[in-house]
Amino acid sequence: MALHGTVNIVIDSRPALSLINSNIKKVLSTQLSLQSKMILKDSLVQDAYDEILEAGTSHNENNSNGEEQQPEPKKR
């Protein structure tokens, strides 16, 4: 029982609480940092896919009439 009482005193001390809170902040900031990096990565990947799809769609719209554009023959 003496050890249990000593542990409670140490945990309730200001330096111990400061250290515990500091460690909690580090863990939370690391997790938030990883989450924000994943969100940013997903957003950039989605933007890239959207640009590729838009480029393909605009190319198809230009040739949607079924005729390929050929230069007019030169008149002699």
mmCIF file with all atom_site columns, C-alpha atoms in Angstrom:
data_model
loop_
_atom_site.group_PDB
_atom_site.id
_atom_site.type_symbol
_atom_site.label_atom_id
_atom_site.label_alt_id
_atom_site.label_comp_id
_atom_site.label_asym_id
_atom_site.label_entity_id
_atom_site.label_seq_id
_atom_site.pdbx_PDB_ins_code
_atom_site.Cartn_x
_atom_site.Cartn_y
_atom_site.Cartn_z
_atom_site.occupancy
_atom_site.B_iso_or_equiv
_atom_site.pdbx_formal_charge
_atom_site.auth_seq_id
_atom_site.auth_comp_id
_atom_site.auth_asym_id
_atom_site.auth_atom_id
_atom_site.pdbx_PDB_model_num
ATOM 1  C CA . MET A 1 1  ? 0.000   0.000  0.000    1.00 0.00 ? 1  MET A CA 1
ATOM 2  C CA . ALA A 1 2  ? 2.876   2.376  0.623    1.00 0.00 ? 2  ALA A CA 1
ATOM 3  C CA . LEU A 1 3  ? 3.930   2.089  -3.025   1.00 0.00 ? 3  LEU A CA 1
ATOM 4  C CA . HIS A 1 4  ? 0.410   2.862  -4.223   1.00 0.00 ? 4  HIS A CA 1
ATOM 5  C CA . GLY A 1 5  ? 0.360   6.022  -2.106   1.00 0.00 ? 5  GLY A CA 1
ATOM 6  C CA . THR A 1 6  ? 3.784   7.063  -3.391   1.00 0.00 ? 6  THR A CA 1
ATOM 7  C CA . VAL A 1 7  ? 2.726   6.571  -7.011   1.00 0.00 ? 7  VAL A CA 1
ATOM 8  C CA . ASN A 1 8  ? -0.366  8.717  -6.470   1.00 0.00 ? 8  ASN A CA 1
ATOM 9  C CA . ILE A 1 9  ? 1.767   11.502 -5.014   1.00 0.00 ? 9  ILE A CA 1
ATOM 10 C CA . VAL A 1 10 ? 4.164   11.372 -7.970   1.00 0.00 ? 10 VAL A CA 1
ATOM 11 C CA . ILE A 1 11 ? 1.376   11.328 -10.556  1.00 0.00 ? 11 ILE A CA 1
ATOM 12 C CA . ASP A 1 12 ? -0.418  14.189 -8.852   1.00 0.00 ? 12 ASP A CA 1
ATOM 13 C CA . SER A 1 13 ? 2.738   16.314 -8.789   1.00 0.00 ? 13 SER A CA 1
ATOM 14 C CA . ARG A 1 14 ? 2.958   19.258 -11.160  1.00 0.00 ? 14 ARG A CA 1
ATOM 15 C CA . PRO A 1 15 ? 6.107   18.114 -13.043  1.00 0.00 ? 15 PRO A CA 1
ATOM 16 C CA . ALA A 1 16 ? 4.596   14.680 -13.668  1.00 0.00 ? 16 ALA A CA 1
ATOM 17 C CA . LEU A 1 17 ? 1.344   16.172 -14.963  1.00 0.00 ? 17 LEU A CA 1
ATOM 18 C CA . SER A 1 18 ? 3.306   18.548 -17.138  1.00 0.00 ? 18 SER A CA 1
ATOM 19 C CA . LEU A 1 19 ? 5.264   15.655 -18.629  1.00 0.00 ? 19 LEU A CA 1
ATOM 20 C CA . ILE A 1 20 ? 2.124   13.571 -19.173  1.00 0.00 ? 20 ILE A CA 1
ATOM 21 C CA . ASN A 1 21 ? 0.312   16.479 -20.842  1.00 0.00 ? 21 ASN A CA 1
ATOM 22 C CA . SER A 1 22 ? 3.342   17.171 -23.007  1.00 0.00 ? 22 SER A CA 1
ATOM 23 C CA . ASN A 1 23 ? 3.424   13.559 -24.175  1.00 0.00 ? 23 ASN A CA 1
ATOM 24 C CA . ILE A 1 24 ? -0.300  13.633 -24.918  1.00 0.00 ? 24 ILE A CA 1
ATOM 25 C CA . LYS A 1 25 ? 0.139   16.795 -27.007  1.00 0.00 ? 25 LYS A CA 1
ATOM 26 C CA . LYS A 1 26 ? 3.003   15.199 -28.943  1.00 0.00 ? 26 LYS A CA 1
ATOM 27 C CA . VAL A 1 27 ? 0.944   12.110 -29.735  1.00 0.00 ? 27 VAL A CA 1
ATOM 28 C CA . LEU A 1 28 ? -2.088  14.148 -30.762  1.00 0.00 ? 28 LEU A CA 1
ATOM 29 C CA . SER A 1 29 ? -0.076  16.511 -32.953  1.00 0.00 ? 29 SER A CA 1
ATOM 30 C CA . THR A 1 30 ? 1.638   13.565 -34.637  1.00 0.00 ? 30 THR A CA 1
ATOM 31 C CA . GLN A 1 31 ? -1.711  11.916 -35.328  1.00 0.00 ? 31 GLN A CA 1
ATOM 32 C CA . LEU A 1 32 ? -3.186  15.162 -36.634  1.00 0.00 ? 32 LEU A CA 1
ATOM 33 C CA . SER A 1 33 ? -0.127  15.732 -38.775  1.00 0.00 ? 33 SER A CA 1
ATOM 34 C CA . LEU A 1 34 ? -0.428  12.265 -40.308  1.00 0.00 ? 34 LEU A CA 1
ATOM 35 C CA . GLN A 1 35 ? -4.146  12.739 -40.899  1.00 0.00 ? 35 GLN A CA 1
ATOM 36 C CA . SER A 1 36 ? -3.648  16.128 -42.539  1.00 0.00 ? 36 SER A CA 1
ATOM 37 C CA . LYS A 1 37 ? -0.893  14.705 -44.755  1.00 0.00 ? 37 LYS A CA 1
ATOM 38 C CA . MET A 1 38 ? -3.186  11.871 -45.846  1.00 0.00 ? 38 MET A CA 1
ATOM 39 C CA . ILE A 1 39 ? -6.012  14.315 -46.565  1.00 0.00 ? 39 ILE A CA 1
ATOM 40 C CA . LEU A 1 40 ? -3.681  16.550 -48.574  1.00 0.00 ? 40 LEU A CA 1
ATOM 41 C CA . LYS A 1 41 ? -2.318  13.569 -50.528  1.00 0.00 ? 41 LYS A CA 1
ATOM 42 C CA . ASP A 1 42 ? -5.819  12.291 -51.297  1.00 0.00 ? 42 ASP A CA 1
ATOM 43 C CA . SER A 1 43 ? -6.878  15.754 -52.409  1.00 0.00 ? 43 SER A CA 1
ATOM 44 C CA . LEU A 1 44 ? -3.882  16.153 -54.720  1.00 0.00 ? 44 LEU A CA 1
ATOM 45 C CA . VAL A 1 45 ? -4.419  12.708 -56.229  1.00 0.00 ? 45 VAL A CA 1
ATOM 46 C CA . GLN A 1 46 ? -8.103  13.456 -56.806  1.00 0.00 ? 46 GLN A CA 1
ATOM 47 C CA . ASP A 1 47 ? -7.228  16.803 -58.440  1.00 0.00 ? 47 ASP A CA 1
ATOM 48 C CA . ALA A 1 48 ? -4.772  15.049 -60.752  1.00 0.00 ? 48 ALA A CA 1
ATOM 49 C CA . TYR A 1 49 ? -7.387  12.460 -61.766  1.00 0.00 ? 49 TYR A CA 1
ATOM 50 C CA . ASP A 1 50 ? -9.915  15.223 -62.383  1.00 0.00 ? 50 ASP A CA 1
ATOM 51 C CA . GLU A 1 51 ? -7.469  17.081 -64.638  1.00 0.00 ? 51 GLU A CA 1
ATOM 52 C CA . ILE A 1 52 ? -6.715  13.910 -66.604  1.00 0.00 ? 52 ILE A CA 1
ATOM 53 C CA . LEU A 1 53 ? -10.419 13.190 -67.047  1.00 0.00 ? 53 LEU A CA 1
ATOM 54 C CA . GLU A 1 54 ? -11.133 16.782 -68.096  1.00 0.00 ? 54 GLU A CA 1
ATOM 55 C CA . ALA A 1 55 ? -8.322  16.689 -70.653  1.00 0.00 ? 55 ALA A CA 1
ATOM 56 C CA . GLY A 1 56 ? -9.664  13.438 -72.097  1.00 0.00 ? 56 GLY A CA 1
ATOM 57 C CA . THR A 1 57 ? -13.221 14.761 -72.164  1.00 0.00 ? 57 THR A CA 1
ATOM 58 C CA . SER A 1 58 ? -12.288 18.009 -73.906  1.00 0.00 ? 58 SER A CA 1
ATOM 59 C CA . HIS A 1 59 ? -10.279 16.052 -76.507  1.00 0.00 ? 59 HIS A CA 1
ATOM 60 C CA . ASN A 1 60 ? -13.280 13.805 -77.174  1.00 0.00 ? 60 ASN A CA 1
ATOM 61 C CA . GLU A 1 61 ? -15.644 16.783 -77.448  1.00 0.00 ? 61 GLU A CA 1
ATOM 62 C CA . ASN A 1 62 ? -13.444 18.364 -80.106  1.00 0.00 ? 62 ASN A CA 1
ATOM 63 C CA . ASN A 1 63 ? -13.671 15.225 -82.253  1.00 0.00 ? 63 ASN A CA 1
ATOM 64 C CA . SER A 1 64 ? -17.226 14.273 -81.324  1.00 0.00 ? 64 SER A CA 1
ATOM 65 C CA . ASN A 1 65 ? -18.640 14.977 -84.798  1.00 0.00 ? 65 ASN A CA 1
ATOM 66 C CA . GLY A 1 66 ? -17.022 11.751 -86.030  1.00 0.00 ? 66 GLY A CA 1
ATOM 67 C CA . GLU A 1 67 ? -14.809 13.450 -88.558  1.00 0.00 ? 67 GLU A CA 1
ATOM 68 C CA . GLU A 1 68 ? -11.156 13.965 -88.091  1.00 0.00 ? 68 GLU A CA 1
ATOM 69 C CA . GLN A 1 69 ? -9.978  17.387 -89.047  1.00 0.00 ? 69 GLN A CA 1
ATOM 70 C CA . GLN A 1 70 ? -7.784  17.194 -92.104  1.00 0.00 ? 70 GLN A CA 1
ATOM 71 C CA . PRO A 1 71 ? -6.077  20.078 -93.790  1.00 0.00 ? 71 PRO A CA 1
ATOM 72 C CA . GLU A 1 72 ? -7.749  21.350 -96.928  1.00 0.00 ? 72 GLU A CA 1
ATOM 73 C CA . PRO A 1 73 ? -5.986  20.326 -100.147 1.00 0.00 ? 73 PRO A CA 1
ATOM 74 C CA . LYS A 1 74 ? -3.900  23.022 -101.745 1.00 0.00 ? 74 LYS A CA 1
ATOM 75 C CA . LYS A 1 75 ? -5.242  24.549 -104.943 1.00 0.00 ? 75 LYS A CA 1
ATOM 76 C CA . ARG A 1 76 ? -2.867  24.632 -107.869 1.00 0.00 ? 76 ARG A CA 1
#
